[in-house]
XYZ file of C-alpha atoms in Angstrom:
682
model
C 0.000 0.000 0.000
C 1.313 3.433 -0.961
C 2.013 5.658 2.006
C -0.673 8.390 2.111
C 0.521 11.926 1.448
C 0.297 14.646 4.057
C -2.363 16.607 2.078
C -4.511 13.429 1.939
C -4.214 12.927 5.682
C -4.953 16.581 6.415
C -7.996 16.550 4.148
C -9.387 13.499 5.939
C -8.844 15.052 9.368
C -10.335 18.431 8.457
C -13.393 16.744 6.971
C -13.828 14.644 10.119
C -13.956 17.687 12.419
C -16.274 19.574 10.067
C -13.686 22.208 9.202
C -12.481 23.890 6.054
C -9.026 23.429 4.587
C -7.004 26.635 4.644
C -3.716 27.387 2.853
C -2.076 28.426 6.129
C -2.973 25.120 7.742
C -1.422 23.179 4.847
C 1.744 25.282 5.047
C 1.918 24.715 8.787
C 1.442 20.935 8.502
C 4.189 20.727 5.860
C 6.567 22.821 7.993
C 5.887 20.707 11.091
C 6.417 17.466 9.150
C 9.707 18.799 7.775
C 10.921 19.818 11.259
C 10.039 16.394 12.692
C 11.771 14.578 9.835
C 14.869 16.763 10.156
C 14.857 16.658 13.972
C 14.974 20.460 13.903
C 13.250 23.302 15.758
C 10.392 25.423 14.435
C 8.461 28.532 15.541
C 5.087 28.804 13.787
C 2.813 31.811 14.024
C -0.665 30.664 13.027
C -3.376 33.306 13.252
C -6.829 32.723 14.712
C -8.920 30.531 12.426
C -5.958 28.725 10.850
C -6.811 25.428 12.508
C -3.363 25.054 14.039
C -4.311 22.048 16.210
C -4.749 19.859 13.133
C -1.787 21.627 11.554
C 0.481 19.891 14.074
C -1.569 16.820 15.098
C -1.787 15.328 11.598
C 1.977 15.334 10.852
C 2.646 14.193 14.439
C 0.300 11.204 14.130
C 1.584 10.380 10.662
C 5.145 10.336 11.975
C 4.669 7.603 14.620
C 4.878 3.910 13.819
C 2.816 2.227 16.546
C 3.716 1.834 20.218
C 6.682 4.081 21.057
C 9.979 2.480 22.000
C 11.368 2.611 25.527
C 13.624 5.462 24.385
C 10.561 7.444 23.339
C 11.102 7.044 19.605
C 7.843 7.850 17.824
C 6.184 9.559 20.806
C 4.971 13.158 20.648
C 4.281 15.353 23.692
C 1.893 18.285 23.198
C 2.016 20.927 25.948
C -0.654 23.633 26.217
C -1.155 26.556 28.602
C -4.913 26.361 29.115
C -7.351 23.720 30.267
C -9.715 24.661 27.432
C -7.217 23.658 24.742
C -6.210 20.457 26.569
C -9.843 19.396 26.694
C -10.394 20.340 23.053
C -7.429 18.215 21.992
C -8.298 15.142 24.075
C -12.086 15.226 23.822
C -12.598 16.479 20.262
C -9.611 16.923 17.960
C -7.611 13.768 18.735
C -10.514 11.255 18.777
C -11.888 12.539 15.487
C -8.475 12.806 13.856
C -7.431 9.300 14.927
C -10.626 7.816 13.490
C -10.307 9.837 10.278
C -6.703 8.732 9.720
C -7.278 5.081 10.607
C -8.290 3.938 7.080
C -5.228 5.695 5.629
C -2.640 4.826 8.295
C -4.092 1.351 9.019
C -3.693 1.951 12.752
C -5.298 3.887 15.584
C -2.618 5.858 17.428
C -3.143 5.939 21.210
C -3.282 9.271 23.029
C -3.432 10.238 26.702
C -3.606 13.238 29.038
C -0.998 13.699 31.774
C -0.946 16.336 34.526
C 0.852 16.945 37.802
C 0.054 14.586 40.687
C -1.901 17.189 42.669
C -4.470 17.353 39.840
C -5.616 13.801 40.640
C -7.725 12.555 43.522
C -5.595 10.681 46.101
C -7.467 7.611 47.340
C -5.215 7.308 50.396
C -5.962 10.889 51.429
C -9.653 10.422 50.657
C -10.131 7.235 52.685
C -7.611 7.694 55.473
C -8.083 11.424 55.913
C -5.397 14.073 56.198
C -2.628 13.272 58.668
C -3.246 15.118 61.929
C -2.731 18.764 61.209
C -4.384 22.123 61.372
C -7.171 20.670 59.213
C -7.930 17.996 61.826
C -11.648 17.352 62.058
C -12.538 18.450 58.527
C -13.142 14.882 57.449
C -15.553 14.425 60.335
C -17.917 16.392 58.123
C -18.087 13.414 55.767
C -20.084 11.576 58.419
C -22.526 14.395 59.076
C -26.005 13.842 57.680
C -26.272 17.337 56.269
C -23.019 19.301 56.465
C -23.803 22.970 56.665
C -20.535 24.473 55.465
C -19.630 24.807 51.811
C -16.395 22.954 52.561
C -18.260 20.030 54.111
C -20.622 19.832 51.140
C -17.690 19.844 48.724
C -15.974 17.034 50.642
C -19.095 14.878 50.589
C -19.466 15.461 46.852
C -15.829 14.510 46.297
C -16.330 11.229 48.156
C -19.394 10.424 46.024
C -17.537 11.404 42.857
C -14.623 9.105 43.734
C -16.928 6.102 43.249
C -17.890 7.166 39.716
C -14.824 8.800 38.167
C -12.523 6.782 35.926
C -9.769 9.401 35.848
C -9.777 11.112 39.264
C -8.846 14.260 37.308
C -10.025 17.429 39.059
C -10.984 18.990 35.748
C -13.507 16.195 35.125
C -15.475 17.246 38.238
C -18.388 19.507 37.279
C -19.145 21.829 38.923
C -15.745 22.230 40.508
C -14.794 22.661 44.162
C -12.658 25.220 45.982
C -8.881 24.939 46.194
C -9.258 24.394 49.944
C -11.610 21.440 49.477
C -9.444 19.882 46.770
C -6.359 20.139 48.991
C -8.050 17.715 51.420
C -8.175 14.937 48.806
C -4.960 15.469 46.821
C -1.227 15.305 47.459
C 1.863 16.848 45.929
C 4.588 14.642 44.512
C 6.603 15.258 47.703
C 3.724 14.119 49.930
C 2.936 10.995 47.907
C 3.840 7.730 49.650
C 4.700 6.047 46.355
C 2.722 3.316 44.632
C 4.662 0.456 46.243
C 4.193 1.760 49.804
C 0.592 2.937 49.495
C -2.337 0.636 50.269
C -4.165 2.188 47.311
C -1.194 2.159 44.911
C -2.792 -0.363 42.545
C -5.832 1.907 42.090
C -3.976 5.254 42.077
C -5.390 7.657 39.495
C -2.088 9.514 39.036
C -0.175 6.260 38.494
C -2.781 5.027 36.002
C -2.453 8.283 34.075
C 1.331 7.832 33.923
C 0.951 4.239 32.712
C -1.456 5.339 29.958
C 1.027 8.011 28.913
C 3.823 5.422 28.626
C 1.770 3.475 26.069
C 0.502 6.461 24.078
C 1.950 7.908 20.898
C 0.622 11.374 21.737
C 0.693 12.691 25.305
C -1.156 15.934 26.028
C 0.137 17.843 29.059
C 0.488 21.399 30.332
C 3.291 23.948 30.404
C 3.690 23.585 34.175
C 4.409 19.858 34.010
C 6.779 20.479 31.104
C 8.590 23.017 33.304
C 8.764 20.605 36.252
C 10.171 17.939 33.923
C 12.879 20.371 32.810
C 13.697 21.927 36.193
C 13.615 19.085 38.689
C 15.811 16.620 36.815
C 13.710 13.568 37.704
C 11.610 12.935 34.577
C 7.841 13.188 35.007
C 7.027 12.993 31.305
C 7.651 9.821 29.304
C 10.574 9.811 26.880
C 9.608 11.468 23.605
C 11.063 12.332 20.222
C 8.966 15.404 19.416
C 7.732 18.228 21.652
C 4.961 20.531 20.413
C 4.298 23.611 22.560
C 0.947 25.214 21.761
C 0.041 28.638 23.185
C 3.812 29.076 23.219
C 3.591 32.804 24.008
C 2.726 31.679 27.580
C 5.647 29.290 28.057
C 8.194 31.669 29.615
C 5.630 32.943 32.116
C 4.564 29.415 33.136
C 8.146 28.176 33.490
C 9.005 31.252 35.577
C 6.030 30.476 37.820
C 7.214 26.918 38.420
C 10.757 28.148 39.131
C 9.524 30.726 41.679
C 9.864 29.952 45.395
C 7.755 31.464 48.168
C 7.863 31.654 51.969
C 4.944 32.832 54.108
C 4.432 32.771 57.882
C 1.443 30.464 57.389
C 3.515 28.005 55.359
C 6.321 28.014 57.945
C 3.929 27.578 60.887
C 2.272 24.670 59.111
C 5.675 22.996 58.798
C 6.247 23.568 62.531
C 2.937 21.928 63.470
C 3.488 18.934 61.203
C 7.026 18.333 62.415
C 6.346 18.846 66.144
C 4.634 15.449 66.488
C 7.604 13.601 65.009
C 10.813 15.064 66.441
C 12.377 15.586 69.856
C 11.554 18.686 71.864
C 14.893 20.376 71.163
C 14.523 20.137 67.363
C 10.875 21.234 67.533
C 11.746 24.243 69.709
C 14.554 25.265 67.349
C 12.155 25.309 64.390
C 9.467 27.076 66.429
C 11.906 29.826 67.482
C 13.125 30.297 63.894
C 9.516 30.482 62.659
C 8.634 33.145 65.233
C 11.636 35.245 64.211
C 10.673 35.009 60.533
C 7.043 35.897 61.297
C 8.030 39.039 63.242
C 10.045 40.274 60.254
C 7.224 39.543 57.825
C 4.792 41.652 59.868
C 6.950 44.687 59.051
C 7.706 43.776 55.440
C 7.052 46.439 52.812
C 6.406 45.297 49.233
C 9.293 45.648 46.815
C 12.537 44.135 45.557
C 15.402 43.293 47.898
C 18.540 43.950 45.843
C 20.512 42.944 48.917
C 19.174 40.731 51.691
C 18.866 42.836 54.894
C 21.019 41.543 57.740
C 18.069 40.713 60.021
C 16.296 38.805 57.243
C 19.512 36.963 56.401
C 19.886 35.792 60.014
C 16.213 34.771 60.161
C 16.506 32.729 56.956
C 19.710 31.025 58.077
C 18.051 30.122 61.392
C 15.088 28.730 59.465
C 17.329 26.783 57.080
C 19.421 25.266 59.888
C 16.363 24.374 61.975
C 14.769 22.697 58.966
C 17.939 20.647 58.393
C 17.852 19.440 61.993
C 14.186 18.512 61.730
C 14.638 16.743 58.380
C 17.398 14.580 59.879
C 15.259 13.847 62.922
C 12.179 12.934 60.875
C 14.278 10.614 58.749
C 14.897 8.461 61.807
C 11.326 8.612 63.136
C 9.433 5.375 63.535
C 6.510 5.889 65.908
C 4.034 3.029 65.554
C 1.649 4.756 67.961
C 0.948 7.317 65.244
C -1.823 6.149 62.959
C -0.689 5.938 59.318
C 2.810 6.971 60.363
C 4.288 6.911 56.842
C 1.753 9.442 55.592
C 2.367 11.706 58.607
C 6.140 11.593 57.996
C 5.768 12.235 54.257
C 3.554 15.267 54.790
C 5.808 16.708 57.488
C 8.920 16.171 55.373
C 7.282 17.794 52.350
C 6.413 20.907 54.375
C 9.788 21.237 56.076
C 11.791 20.524 52.902
C 9.801 23.160 51.012
C 10.664 25.801 53.645
C 14.298 24.649 53.769
C 14.774 24.787 49.999
C 13.470 28.348 49.615
C 15.340 29.634 52.690
C 18.578 28.053 51.437
C 18.075 29.384 47.908
C 17.680 32.960 49.175
C 20.576 32.764 51.642
C 22.844 31.383 48.902
C 22.203 34.648 47.055
C 22.511 33.737 43.377
C 23.095 36.737 41.110
C 20.576 35.130 38.731
C 17.727 35.293 41.250
C 15.396 38.178 42.118
C 14.071 38.395 45.699
C 11.154 40.529 46.837
C 8.438 41.048 49.420
C 4.826 40.900 48.339
C 1.652 41.709 50.290
C -1.654 39.942 49.641
C -5.228 40.871 50.223
C -7.506 38.023 51.347
C -9.257 36.177 48.549
C -12.093 33.699 48.836
C -13.817 31.361 46.418
C -11.960 28.684 44.498
C -8.638 30.557 44.753
C -8.607 30.805 48.538
C -5.740 32.863 49.944
C -5.090 34.457 53.318
C -3.980 38.047 53.773
C -0.400 38.837 54.727
C 3.099 39.078 53.309
C 5.237 36.617 51.418
C 8.899 36.463 50.527
C 9.440 35.393 46.934
C 12.411 34.397 44.786
C 12.360 33.913 41.009
C 14.951 33.495 38.268
C 16.038 36.665 36.496
C 15.596 34.748 33.248
C 14.615 31.227 32.232
C 16.150 31.475 28.754
C 19.302 29.545 29.688
C 17.272 26.833 31.388
C 15.021 26.452 28.351
C 17.939 26.411 25.921
C 19.664 23.665 27.917
C 16.645 21.527 28.840
C 14.133 22.057 26.058
C 16.074 22.090 22.806
C 18.278 19.030 23.229
C 17.693 15.464 22.022
C 14.286 16.159 20.458
C 12.577 18.253 17.816
C 10.662 21.204 19.301
C 7.780 22.952 17.550
C 6.390 26.088 19.210
C 3.183 27.631 17.917
C 0.808 30.457 18.791
C -1.203 33.207 17.148
C 1.313 35.689 18.616
C 4.988 34.803 18.224
C 6.080 37.646 15.943
C 6.499 40.850 17.933
C 7.490 44.021 16.151
C 7.488 42.092 12.876
C 9.871 39.204 13.622
C 10.336 36.143 15.834
C 13.608 37.221 17.455
C 12.128 38.758 20.618
C 10.207 35.626 21.560
C 13.119 33.439 20.460
C 15.497 35.302 22.797
C 13.170 34.719 25.762
C 13.303 30.991 24.948
C 17.103 30.902 24.916
C 17.459 30.960 21.123
C 19.680 33.275 19.127
C 18.511 35.395 16.167
C 17.049 33.350 13.319
C 19.822 31.967 11.142
C 22.531 32.381 13.792
C 24.758 29.416 14.588
C 26.992 28.514 17.480
C 27.937 25.648 19.734
C 25.377 26.560 22.372
C 22.728 28.138 20.123
C 20.178 25.687 18.722
C 19.254 26.362 15.100
C 15.629 27.164 14.397
C 13.330 28.385 11.658
C 10.371 30.769 11.903
C 7.264 30.472 9.727
C 4.271 32.809 9.687
C 1.390 31.005 7.978
C -0.890 34.023 8.246
C -4.595 34.004 8.976
C -7.652 33.157 6.885
C -9.215 36.446 7.969
C -9.093 39.640 5.906
C -8.058 41.928 8.742
C -7.974 45.243 6.797
C -11.598 44.650 5.717
C -12.891 43.064 8.913
C -11.391 45.332 11.568
C -10.331 48.862 12.402
C -7.512 49.826 14.768
C -8.452 53.146 16.321
C -6.054 55.113 18.515
C -7.598 57.969 20.535
C -4.746 60.359 19.845
C -6.645 63.361 21.218
C -6.767 61.997 24.793
C -4.344 63.210 27.450
C -1.325 61.008 28.085
C -2.342 58.531 30.809
C -0.709 59.037 34.186
C -0.064 56.156 36.540
C -3.201 55.473 38.630
C -4.564 58.919 37.780
C -8.208 59.715 37.097
C -8.943 59.682 33.372
C -12.200 61.559 32.910
C -11.511 62.073 29.187
C -10.952 58.337 28.727
C -14.277 57.540 30.422
C -16.030 60.074 28.164
C -14.472 58.441 25.111
C -15.362 54.948 26.303
C -18.967 55.977 26.937
C -19.368 57.383 23.422
C -17.759 54.353 21.795
C -20.056 51.922 23.639
C -23.095 53.983 22.685
C -22.019 53.989 19.036
C -21.417 50.226 19.134
C -24.758 49.506 20.796
C -23.005 47.694 23.663
C -21.109 44.676 22.224
C -17.922 45.742 24.064
C -15.066 43.830 25.655
C -13.152 46.248 27.891
C -9.546 45.199 28.559
C -8.009 47.196 31.381
C -4.428 47.447 32.569
C -5.446 47.030 36.234
C -8.387 45.698 38.201
C -8.805 49.085 39.843
C -9.221 50.747 36.433
C -11.785 48.130 35.372
C -13.779 48.594 38.584
C -13.800 52.395 38.316
C -14.900 52.249 34.672
C -17.671 49.748 35.403
C -18.973 51.827 38.308
C -18.966 55.052 36.295
C -20.493 53.650 33.113
C -23.222 51.744 34.939
C -24.564 55.112 36.060
C -23.933 56.882 32.739
C -25.402 54.307 30.338
C -27.665 51.984 32.351
C -29.266 50.718 29.141
C -26.071 48.739 28.470
C -25.413 46.089 31.172
C -21.786 46.107 32.371
C -20.367 42.769 33.578
C -17.232 42.980 35.739
C -14.577 40.326 36.196
C -14.609 38.993 39.735
C -18.339 39.456 40.283
C -19.022 35.988 38.845
C -16.954 33.053 37.563
C -15.124 33.786 34.336
C -17.042 31.084 32.457
C -20.390 32.501 33.566
C -19.360 36.056 32.648
C -18.302 35.049 29.132
C -21.492 33.019 28.674
C -23.676 35.996 29.663
C -21.595 38.380 27.536
C -22.032 36.178 24.472
C -25.765 35.746 25.059
C -26.751 39.445 24.963
C -25.253 41.742 22.306
C -26.079 44.884 24.334
C -23.945 43.655 27.236
C -20.357 44.767 27.912
C -17.680 42.835 29.803
C -14.873 44.643 31.673
C -11.839 43.038 33.237
C -8.108 42.497 33.182
C -5.407 39.843 32.764
C -7.277 36.636 31.825
C -9.706 38.521 29.577
C -6.835 39.701 27.379
C -6.314 36.077 26.334
C -9.255 33.986 27.515
C -12.285 35.222 25.583
C -13.517 33.531 22.401
C -16.830 35.141 21.433
C -17.360 35.240 17.663
C -20.316 37.121 16.227
C -22.177 40.333 17.088
C -21.710 40.212 20.877
C -18.089 41.382 20.586
C -17.685 44.105 17.966
C -15.677 46.585 20.019
C -12.527 45.674 21.956
C -11.225 48.531 24.091
C -7.802 48.766 25.727
C -7.693 51.560 28.301
C -3.931 51.972 27.908
C -0.811 50.203 26.711
C -0.313 47.333 29.202
C 3.277 47.967 30.240
C 4.303 46.173 33.440
C 4.088 48.339 36.546
C 7.349 50.226 37.189
C 7.467 48.690 40.667
C 7.049 45.105 39.424
C 10.130 43.525 41.067
C 10.819 40.827 38.504
C 10.155 42.888 35.368
C 12.161 45.875 36.632
C 15.063 43.583 37.579
C 15.051 42.008 34.121
C 14.944 45.430 32.476
C 17.880 46.653 34.582
C 19.892 43.519 33.732
C 19.435 44.114 29.992
C 20.520 47.748 30.373
C 23.623 46.783 32.369
C 24.533 44.391 29.547
C 24.333 47.274 27.066
C 20.888 46.541 25.645
C 17.640 48.464 25.544
C 15.886 47.225 28.681
C 12.649 49.027 27.970
C 12.210 47.513 24.516
C 13.475 44.052 25.504
C 11.228 43.723 28.552
C 8.473 46.334 28.949
C 7.651 46.860 25.259
C 7.823 43.130 24.519
C 5.478 42.400 27.439
C 3.028 45.055 26.216
C 3.233 43.927 22.576
C 2.394 40.346 23.506
C -0.615 41.334 25.602
C -1.884 43.800 22.982
C -1.572 41.199 20.225
C -3.540 38.742 22.339
C -6.112 41.375 23.273
C -6.624 42.521 19.689
C -7.086 38.876 18.735
C -10.367 38.818 20.693
C -12.094 40.875 17.966
C -12.080 38.725 14.831
C -12.827 35.100 15.675
C -14.745 34.103 12.515
C -14.843 35.082 8.846
C -18.042 37.106 9.281
C -16.859 39.168 12.263
C -16.553 42.942 11.951
C -15.490 45.501 14.510
C -13.060 47.945 16.078
C -10.074 47.633 18.400
C -9.886 50.959 20.238
C -6.715 51.872 22.145
C -7.430 54.815 24.459
C -3.770 55.718 24.835
C -2.261 58.374 22.587
C 1.239 56.902 22.987
C 0.460 54.203 20.429
C 0.241 56.991 17.831
C 2.848 59.430 19.194
C 5.649 57.495 20.938
C 8.682 56.096 19.121
C 7.873 52.570 20.276
C 4.333 52.871 18.858
C 5.371 51.452 15.482
C 6.838 48.366 17.199
C 3.586 47.770 19.076
C 1.430 48.322 15.967
C 3.602 45.904 13.985
C 2.733 43.236 16.589
C -1.023 43.610 16.000
C -3.208 42.175 13.233
C -3.122 44.244 10.049
C -6.324 46.185 10.752
C -7.237 49.380 8.904
C -5.732 52.165 11.013
C -7.227 55.518 12.011
C -7.056 58.216 14.686
C -10.248 59.915 13.438
C -12.734 59.786 16.322
C -15.698 60.818 14.146
C -14.958 58.183 11.515
C -14.703 55.396 14.041
C -18.064 56.317 15.598
C -19.700 56.217 12.169
C -18.115 52.845 11.488
C -19.260 51.430 14.833
C -22.792 52.708 14.255
C -22.861 51.097 10.805
C -21.565 47.768 12.207
C -24.194 47.937 14.968
C -26.962 48.670 12.459
C -25.924 45.724 10.271
C -25.858 43.446 13.310
C -29.339 44.621 14.355
C -30.700 43.913 10.876
C -29.183 40.439 10.941
C -30.615 39.808 14.406
C -34.061 40.975 13.261
C -33.949 38.742 10.166
C -32.873 35.770 12.275
C -35.702 36.432 14.703
C -38.230 36.639 11.869
C -36.917 33.435 10.334
C -37.104 31.560 13.632
C -40.694 32.755 14.206
C -41.652 31.514 10.752
């Protein structure tokens, strides 16, 4: 039988998912296949609507030859940043593609999802309860006939769910539960007893997921697990020949997050409580005294970077480090059979104490490549429960060297996103990944190729980029009455239909409060007042509704059609000048002779703006305006760099023209809505 061609395979897959073949998708699939065959590295920018998932899945599936070898030959790992894309790949794209390719490939490639251990229900924790700790008594609520607290209700639901679930994957639980409830039934890799020592090892959901991944040709995971695999040395992902990183614009941020250490008084006190039951009084007192000294300092901590560790903090951290070492040695020799489930108690105590020790030691060692700072938190409830107080944090100045060393060796790496070209080329993103300029060679510089396959959308005809050049230059945290006036008029012209992307939560809240009183006929939804999924659902359902928010809305909204015809950015989203990590990175670039502002702040803003602007056109029939209410995009020298990072919309600074255009788009949408309503009535 003749081996099927890549275009044949792609056609079969696209037909199976009900899609339409696009030239960019074909170009992408050919480029990915070439990179895999050559064992080379590839950066692919594939605009919204390209169908990039199939653009890499089809050549990846075609490449394998059955069950991967022990060395990982033939296996492909796909890492994504968001749960939504992981679910799309595993629940929709991969099943359909595998079935579509089966008649041509004469095989059904296996695929599997793999996440970090704490994402899976721990049967030992569920059935035996948490080792005695500050949460003692929570599991008593399982036995109550009608638990009154939300936590108790969540725990009962988790126990019922454990009898039905096949995966134990938290993301398969609908509706979800709070972080606090989930922590009662899950363990970190450090806390895990290990399959051979655990009474429930044979049924362990996390172990079953790892076994499925070992047999699969395609393993879908997340950026965080990819980072852990690279950073911690001990492999958590199965051996593989090809790595595909989707949503690759997020990779550096996710790897930085995994490589960031944190110490809080609550975390340290928890370690003290867990260890106290297992060690002699002298060791326990030493850790208690060190914890009290650290807590006193944290009560006085002011947010900001610590370019040098203050003497009192240095002494406190050394005391904490040394006390943790003593306790770790003592716990290692503990064997107290009077303690129920003693192994689990020891594992949990060791995990807590080792975590404190590692961060304290890392900060006291004082690497020039680390950034250390204090941060203060406001209390937060709901699923992301967090107590108020201060934390001490440490993060790498850069992860580019780590990625160059760990990511681009012994496998082909394909990175793809709708936003990889910033300022017109791939070099900025490539540098953050540890790669040199495209075409450069060197012993320690992996070679790579960049391909922009474009977008199926006609951006100059479908969208307008409007810059409100007449507005005053925005001041940091200042009142912007002229911006609110402009925003009000734009929303009125658009007939609602507005996604407001703000540079801070405070700005979003102020705008929502003001506009709710000015234009009550247009409902304003505000991030944080409801779950993100519910907000987006309500925004999509009513075209007159507006949605305001920050951060996740710049990247997490996919609402094609008339409900989103105006995307507003209140100002260019530069990092805050007092952001410890960003300012440290900028200073490091400047000290090395580079342009720190362009390399760090402008690149950060360009990436967010490109993602934000991408919320407007999600389908071939979409029309609308991206309005940037910051004159600097039109007047500053770096404005051309930022504009070159955005889709190629028709550009204007004419406020009257943009209002006319919005009104015309609104009128067309109303006519279409009226015709649809008439048709449905008929």
